[in-house]
Short mmCIF file of C-alpha atoms in Angstrom, two decimals:
data_model
loop_
_atom_site.label_atom_id
_atom_site.label_comp_id
_atom_site.label_asym_id
_atom_site.label_seq_id
_atom_site.Cartn_x
_atom_site.Cartn_y
_atom_site.Cartn_z
CA MET A 1 78.82 88.17 81.45
CA CYS A 2 82.57 87.62 81.53
CA VAL A 3 84.07 87.06 78.11
CA VAL A 4 87.63 86.66 79.29
CA THR A 5 88.28 82.93 79.22
CA GLU A 6 89.47 80.87 82.16
CA GLY A 7 92.82 79.21 82.22
CA SER A 8 95.25 82.07 81.79
CA ASP A 9 97.27 83.12 84.83
CA PRO A 10 96.19 80.34 87.22
CA GLY A 11 96.44 80.95 90.96
CA HIS A 12 94.89 84.38 90.84
CA GLY A 13 91.33 85.55 91.30
CA ARG A 14 89.49 87.12 88.41
CA VAL A 15 90.11 90.67 89.53
CA MET A 16 93.83 90.12 89.85
CA ARG A 17 93.88 88.31 86.51
CA ALA A 18 92.18 91.25 84.81
CA ILE A 19 94.61 93.67 86.45
CA ARG A 20 97.62 91.65 85.30
CA ALA A 21 96.31 90.78 81.84
CA ARG A 22 94.90 94.13 80.74
CA ARG A 23 97.02 95.89 78.17
CA ASN A 24 96.52 98.95 76.03
CA VAL A 25 94.77 98.21 72.76
CA ARG A 26 95.03 100.56 69.78
CA ALA A 27 93.87 98.22 66.97
CA PHE A 28 90.16 97.54 67.04
CA SER A 29 87.67 95.46 65.06
CA GLU A 30 84.78 97.26 63.40
CA GLU A 31 82.20 95.63 65.68
CA SER A 32 80.07 98.22 67.38
CA ILE A 33 79.64 98.31 71.16
CA ASP A 34 76.17 97.90 72.60
CA PRO A 35 75.05 101.10 74.34
CA SER A 36 74.18 99.12 77.48
CA VAL A 37 77.77 97.91 77.68
CA LEU A 38 79.07 101.48 77.41
CA LYS A 39 76.74 102.51 80.22
CA GLU A 40 78.01 99.70 82.43
CA ILE A 41 81.59 100.73 81.81
CA VAL A 42 80.92 104.32 82.80
CA ASP A 43 78.99 103.00 85.79
CA ALA A 44 82.24 101.32 86.87
CA ALA A 45 84.05 104.66 86.67
CA ARG A 46 81.31 106.31 88.73
CA HIS A 47 81.84 103.79 91.54
CA ALA A 48 85.47 104.81 92.12
CA PRO A 49 86.27 106.34 95.49
CA SER A 50 87.09 110.04 95.57
CA SER A 51 88.39 112.55 98.06
CA MET A 52 85.58 113.49 100.47
CA ASN A 53 83.37 111.55 98.03
CA ASP A 54 83.28 114.71 95.91
CA GLN A 55 83.08 112.80 92.58
CA ARG A 56 84.58 115.69 90.63
CA TRP A 57 84.07 114.10 87.24
CA ALA A 58 81.76 113.60 84.29
CA PHE A 59 81.93 111.28 81.29
CA VAL A 60 80.89 111.96 77.72
CA VAL A 61 80.53 108.80 75.63
CA VAL A 62 81.20 109.40 71.93
CA THR A 63 80.28 106.77 69.33
CA ASP A 64 79.66 108.80 66.17
CA PRO A 65 82.48 107.95 63.72
CA ALA A 66 82.85 111.54 62.49
CA ARG A 67 83.18 112.78 66.05
CA LEU A 68 85.68 110.03 66.93
CA SER A 69 87.68 110.98 63.86
CA ALA A 70 87.66 114.62 64.93
CA ILE A 71 88.92 113.71 68.42
CA SER A 72 91.68 111.57 66.91
CA LYS A 73 93.19 114.76 65.47
CA MET A 74 93.23 116.63 68.80
CA GLY A 75 96.31 114.92 70.22
CA THR A 76 99.67 113.76 68.87
CA TRP A 77 99.05 110.15 69.91
CA ALA A 78 95.25 110.13 69.63
CA ASP A 79 94.96 108.40 66.24
CA HIS A 80 93.59 105.21 67.83
CA VAL A 81 90.44 107.11 68.83
CA GLY A 82 89.54 107.29 65.14
CA ARG A 83 89.57 103.49 64.89
CA ALA A 84 87.70 102.88 68.15
CA GLY A 85 84.10 101.81 68.57
CA ALA A 86 83.63 104.49 71.20
CA ALA A 87 85.54 106.92 73.34
CA VAL A 88 84.86 108.17 76.83
CA ALA A 89 85.91 111.77 77.38
CA LEU A 90 86.97 112.33 80.99
CA ILE A 91 85.71 115.72 82.16
CA VAL A 92 86.80 117.49 85.33
CA PRO A 93 85.94 120.80 86.95
CA ASP A 94 88.50 123.57 86.62
CA ALA A 95 90.51 124.36 89.74
CA GLU A 96 93.07 127.05 90.43
CA ASP A 97 94.77 125.49 93.42
CA PRO A 98 97.55 123.12 92.30
CA SER A 99 96.95 120.65 95.13
CA GLU A 100 93.26 120.54 94.29
CA ARG A 101 94.14 119.85 90.65
CA GLU A 102 96.35 116.97 91.77
CA SER A 103 93.60 115.60 93.97
CA ILE A 104 91.13 115.75 91.08
CA ALA A 105 93.66 114.01 88.82
CA PHE A 106 94.27 111.25 91.37
CA ASP A 107 90.56 110.57 91.73
CA LEU A 108 90.10 110.61 87.97
CA GLY A 109 92.87 108.03 87.70
CA GLN A 110 90.94 105.77 90.04
CA ALA A 111 87.81 106.19 87.93
CA ALA A 112 89.74 105.56 84.71
CA GLN A 113 91.22 102.35 86.05
CA ASN A 114 87.76 101.09 87.02
CA LEU A 115 86.53 101.98 83.55
CA MET A 116 89.33 100.13 81.77
CA LEU A 117 89.12 97.03 83.98
CA ALA A 118 85.35 96.84 83.50
CA ALA A 119 85.87 97.21 79.75
CA TRP A 120 88.43 94.41 79.76
CA GLU A 121 85.99 92.11 81.54
CA LYS A 122 83.50 92.86 78.76
CA GLY A 123 86.04 91.88 76.12
CA LEU A 124 86.89 95.47 75.19
CA GLY A 125 90.33 96.95 74.77
CA SER A 126 91.10 100.52 75.77
CA CYS A 127 93.79 103.14 75.45
CA HIS A 128 94.32 106.64 76.82
CA ALA A 129 94.66 109.62 74.51
CA THR A 130 95.92 112.95 75.79
CA ILE A 131 94.02 115.85 74.26
CA GLU A 132 96.25 118.78 73.36
CA ASP A 133 93.67 120.96 71.63
CA GLY A 134 91.48 121.82 74.59
CA ALA A 135 89.47 124.42 72.68
CA ALA A 136 88.59 121.95 69.93
CA ILE A 137 87.28 119.28 72.28
CA ARG A 138 85.46 121.88 74.35
CA ASP A 139 83.65 122.93 71.19
CA LEU A 140 82.99 119.40 69.98
CA LEU A 141 81.58 118.23 73.30
CA GLY A 142 79.81 121.48 74.10
CA LEU A 143 81.46 121.74 77.50
CA PRO A 144 80.14 124.51 79.71
CA ALA A 145 82.47 127.00 81.36
CA GLY A 146 84.25 125.55 84.34
CA TRP A 147 84.80 122.08 82.90
CA THR A 148 87.79 120.72 80.99
CA CYS A 149 88.71 117.60 79.03
CA ASP A 150 92.40 116.67 78.84
CA LEU A 151 92.00 112.95 78.37
CA VAL A 152 89.92 110.52 76.36
CA ILE A 153 89.85 106.73 76.62
CA SER A 154 89.15 104.83 73.43
CA LEU A 155 87.21 101.57 73.60
CA GLY A 156 86.75 98.77 71.10
CA TYR A 157 86.81 95.04 70.54
CA PRO A 158 90.45 94.17 69.86
CA ALA A 159 91.37 93.40 66.26
CA ASP A 160 93.30 90.48 67.74
CA ARG A 161 90.88 88.88 70.20
CA SER A 162 93.46 86.37 71.36
CA ILE A 163 95.00 88.97 73.64
CA LEU A 164 91.93 88.76 75.87
CA SER A 165 92.85 85.24 76.94
CA ALA A 166 96.62 85.52 76.62
CA SER A 167 98.83 85.07 79.66
CA PRO A 168 99.88 88.33 81.28
CA ARG A 169 102.96 89.93 79.81
CA THR A 170 106.01 89.56 81.99
CA ASP A 171 107.82 92.51 80.45
CA GLY A 172 106.77 96.13 80.38
CA ARG A 173 106.85 96.88 84.09
CA LYS A 174 109.65 97.58 86.53
CA PRO A 175 110.32 94.47 88.66
CA LEU A 176 108.35 94.23 91.90
CA ASP A 177 111.54 94.36 93.95
CA GLU A 178 112.38 97.71 92.40
CA VAL A 179 109.13 99.45 93.39
CA LEU A 180 108.27 97.66 96.65
CA ARG A 181 110.02 98.33 99.97
CA LEU A 182 109.23 96.82 103.37
CA GLU A 183 108.86 99.12 106.40
CA ARG A 184 111.40 101.65 105.06
CA TRP A 185 112.82 102.88 101.78
CA MET B 1 91.85 82.54 95.82
CA CYS B 2 88.75 84.68 95.81
CA VAL B 3 87.23 85.12 99.24
CA VAL B 4 84.38 87.32 98.14
CA THR B 5 81.37 85.05 98.01
CA GLU B 6 79.17 84.50 95.00
CA GLY B 7 75.58 85.56 94.92
CA SER B 8 75.75 89.28 95.53
CA ASP B 9 75.05 91.58 92.60
CA PRO B 10 74.01 88.97 90.04
CA GLY B 11 74.32 89.78 86.36
CA HIS B 12 77.80 91.22 86.63
CA GLY B 13 81.21 89.66 86.17
CA ARG B 14 83.55 89.41 89.11
CA VAL B 15 85.55 92.49 88.21
CA MET B 16 82.44 94.64 87.95
CA ARG B 17 81.12 93.15 91.17
CA ALA B 18 84.31 94.05 93.01
CA ILE B 19 84.20 97.58 91.57
CA ARG B 20 80.59 98.05 92.67
CA ALA B 21 80.87 96.34 96.03
CA ARG B 22 84.18 97.76 97.32
CA ARG B 23 83.75 100.33 100.02
CA ASN B 24 86.15 102.11 102.34
CA VAL B 25 86.84 100.17 105.52
CA ARG B 26 88.18 101.89 108.63
CA ALA B 27 87.38 99.23 111.27
CA PHE B 28 89.64 96.21 111.06
CA SER B 29 90.00 92.89 112.85
CA GLU B 30 93.32 92.13 114.57
CA GLU B 31 94.15 89.35 112.12
CA SER B 32 97.52 89.89 110.53
CA ILE B 33 97.99 89.88 106.75
CA ASP B 34 100.29 87.33 105.21
CA PRO B 35 103.33 89.02 103.62
CA SER B 36 102.69 87.16 100.36
CA VAL B 37 99.24 88.74 100.18
CA LEU B 38 100.71 92.20 100.68
CA LYS B 39 103.18 91.54 97.88
CA GLU B 40 100.38 90.48 95.55
CA ILE B 41 98.44 93.63 96.33
CA VAL B 42 101.41 95.86 95.52
CA ASP B 43 101.99 93.76 92.42
CA ALA B 44 98.49 94.80 91.31
CA ALA B 45 99.43 98.46 91.75
CA ARG B 46 102.60 97.94 89.73
CA HIS B 47 100.56 96.61 86.80
CA ALA B 48 98.61 99.86 86.35
CA PRO B 49 99.14 101.72 83.10
CA SER B 50 101.04 105.00 83.25
CA SER B 51 101.85 107.87 80.95
CA MET B 52 104.61 106.79 78.55
CA ASN B 53 104.86 103.72 80.82
CA ASP B 54 107.03 105.85 83.11
CA GLN B 55 105.80 104.12 86.32
CA ARG B 56 106.61 107.14 88.47
CA TRP B 57 105.83 105.42 91.76
CA ALA B 58 107.12 103.30 94.60
CA PHE B 59 105.35 101.56 97.46
CA VAL B 60 106.48 101.12 101.05
CA VAL B 61 104.55 98.44 102.93
CA VAL B 62 104.39 99.11 106.68
CA THR B 63 103.21 96.41 109.10
CA ASP B 64 104.97 97.28 112.36
CA PRO B 65 102.27 98.43 114.84
CA ALA B 66 104.40 101.22 116.28
CA ARG B 67 105.07 102.58 112.80
CA LEU B 68 101.41 102.31 111.82
CA SER B 69 100.51 104.19 114.99
CA ALA B 70 103.03 106.91 114.13
CA ILE B 71 101.57 107.30 110.63
CA SER B 72 98.06 107.51 112.07
CA LYS B 73 99.07 110.80 113.72
CA MET B 74 100.38 112.38 110.52
CA GLY B 75 97.01 113.31 109.08
CA THR B 76 93.73 114.65 110.42
CA TRP B 77 91.75 111.66 109.17
CA ALA B 78 94.51 109.04 109.35
CA ASP B 79 93.49 107.39 112.64
CA HIS B 80 92.35 104.21 110.82
CA VAL B 81 95.98 103.53 109.87
CA GLY B 82 96.68 102.82 113.54
CA ARG B 83 94.07 100.05 113.56
CA ALA B 84 95.10 98.53 110.21
CA GLY B 85 97.02 95.31 109.65
CA ALA B 86 99.25 97.12 107.19
CA ALA B 87 99.55 100.32 105.23
CA VAL B 88 100.98 101.00 101.81
CA ALA B 89 102.67 104.38 101.49
CA LEU B 90 102.35 105.71 97.95
CA ILE B 91 105.61 107.42 96.96
CA VAL B 92 106.09 109.64 93.93
CA PRO B 93 108.99 111.59 92.49
CA ASP B 94 108.98 115.33 93.04
CA ALA B 95 108.12 117.44 90.02
CA GLU B 96 108.08 121.20 89.56
CA ASP B 97 105.84 121.39 86.52
CA PRO B 98 102.16 121.47 87.56
CA SER B 99 101.00 119.43 84.57
CA GLU B 100 103.62 116.79 85.30
CA ARG B 101 102.42 116.67 88.92
CA GLU B 102 98.88 116.13 87.68
CA SER B 103 100.01 113.39 85.34
CA ILE B 104 101.86 111.65 88.18
CA ALA B 105 98.77 111.95 90.40
CA PHE B 106 96.50 110.50 87.69
CA ASP B 107 98.77 107.50 87.20
CA LEU B 108 99.05 107.00 90.95
CA GLY B 109 95.26 106.97 91.15
CA GLN B 110 95.20 104.15 88.62
CA ALA B 111 97.73 102.20 90.68
CA ALA B 112 95.82 102.87 93.91
CA GLN B 113 92.59 101.59 92.41
CA ASN B 114 94.29 98.39 91.28
CA LEU B 115 95.71 97.98 94.77
CA MET B 116 92.35 98.44 96.50
CA LEU B 117 90.46 96.15 94.11
CA ALA B 118 93.08 93.42 94.48
CA ALA B 119 92.88 93.83 98.26
CA TRP B 120 89.10 93.52 98.15
CA GLU B 121 89.36 90.28 96.19
CA LYS B 122 91.64 88.97 98.94
CA GLY B 123 89.04 89.84 101.57
CA LEU B 124 90.82 92.97 102.73
CA GLY B 125 89.30 96.36 103.33
CA SER B 126 91.18 99.55 102.56
CA CYS B 127 90.98 103.29 103.10
CA HIS B 128 93.00 106.29 101.95
CA ALA B 129 94.72 108.57 104.44
CA THR B 130 96.09 111.92 103.39
CA ILE B 131 99.42 112.67 105.06
CA GLU B 132 99.75 116.28 106.17
CA ASP B 133 103.09 116.01 107.96
CA GLY B 134 105.35 115.35 105.01
CA ALA B 135 108.54 115.76 107.02
CA ALA B 136 107.44 113.19 109.59
CA ILE B 137 106.65 110.50 107.06
CA ARG B 138 109.79 111.27 105.11
CA ASP B 139 111.77 110.64 108.27
CA LEU B 140 109.82 107.52 109.27
CA LEU B 141 110.15 105.91 105.86
CA GLY B 142 113.67 107.12 105.19
CA LEU B 143 112.70 108.64 101.87
CA PRO B 144 115.61 109.91 99.78
CA ALA B 145 115.65 113.41 98.34
CA GLY B 146 113.40 113.75 95.32
CA TRP B 147 110.62 111.49 96.57
CA THR B 148 107.44 112.41 98.48
CA CYS B 149 104.61 110.63 100.26
CA ASP B 150 101.27 112.45 100.49
CA LEU B 151 99.01 109.43 100.73
CA VAL B 152 98.85 106.11 102.54
CA ILE B 153 96.34 103.32 102.06
CA SER B 154 95.49 101.25 105.11
CA LEU B 155 94.69 97.56 104.69
CA GLY B 156 93.08 95.04 107.00
CA TYR B 157 90.49 92.32 107.34
CA PRO B 158 87.22 94.12 108.05
CA ALA B 159 85.93 93.96 111.63
CA ASP B 160 82.57 93.22 110.01
CA ARG B 161 83.30 90.56 107.41
CA SER B 162 79.73 90.55 106.16
CA ILE B 163 80.44 93.64 104.08
CA LEU B 164 82.60 91.53 101.76
CA SER B 165 79.57 89.64 100.52
CA ALA B 166 76.98 92.39 100.93
CA SER B 167 75.11 93.76 97.95
CA PRO B 168 76.61 96.93 96.53
CA ARG B 169 75.40 100.11 98.15
CA THR B 170 72.96 102.03 96.04
CA ASP B 171 73.60 105.33 97.79
CA GLY B 172 76.82 107.28 98.05
CA ARG B 173 77.36 108.09 94.39
CA LYS B 174 75.82 110.65 92.07
CA PRO B 175 73.27 108.95 89.77
CA LEU B 176 74.63 107.63 86.49
CA ASP B 177 72.43 110.01 84.52
CA GLU B 178 74.05 112.94 86.28
CA VAL B 179 77.63 112.07 85.32
CA LEU B 180 77.12 110.37 81.94
CA ARG B 181 76.39 112.26 78.70
CA LEU B 182 76.01 110.84 75.20
CA GLU B 183 77.91 112.43 72.32
CA ARG B 184 77.74 115.92 73.84
CA TRP B 185 77.46 117.59 77.22
#
């Protein structure tokens, strides 16, 4: 089931290799994604832990090209959604309390990371898109009152498949020594 | 490098298996965790994507038993930290703007999920602990002004190692059909 080839990044387990190798993908091939694969990817998101196991989330999978194109115009940097094979809209319940909103966002981040890692294992690239036109996506997705979508993740087979088996990038992140402290700051 | 045995949850790749099988662990053995393993786990967190690649996070690894015990008293449900082999304090920059705070929380959730999945692959259980006494942990960790810790993740080899190779639980999450919609809500 794993389409990421062996050999890159030796010395690490498969999970760690996926974590290190995954990168955002914004250029996709035109190959469609099997619906069963999309279900599995959302299933990964669903398995994320959440505060008090409240699972304050829902996921709308969009594959219709006209709808993907519409979403791609709802955010400044969302153009990649229009080229994707699918997008998963991340939906959360509204909350007034700022700390509750942060808690919901943290949990959603955990779900999103599961989703993107599972996609990577299936040979799919992914990229976040912030949605700025909340009313437009609410209308497109038919969201009921009390639910909001601020973020979509596009999914697709990378135009350049070689990145799936490439060695992890060594740039693009702060060095470990800069973000890791032992016992005290 | 992978200590999670084969055989459980057939039909899925290793990443998906880890995602489905990982569960919170609050009962740990007394075995200590090699420092190189702790570094690898934080390295996984560091590789998470973040908004504009801003990486608004830092990680303090605590292994000293007296310090772990102190942290275990800083939150209502943090007692497991006192039994853990280590804890990773998740540190974020302060932000006034509520939407920026949500964005930081989302990214931190992505990093936390990477951390917990990498730990699972190394045979380590993990569990979140919300910190309620912000002043106490600030003092313990020596945090500079402008940085906050609201959350710690405990790490340790599970007291019951059999859970590492157990089949994924089928309870504990809302059914897929309840959280997944196609094209529209």
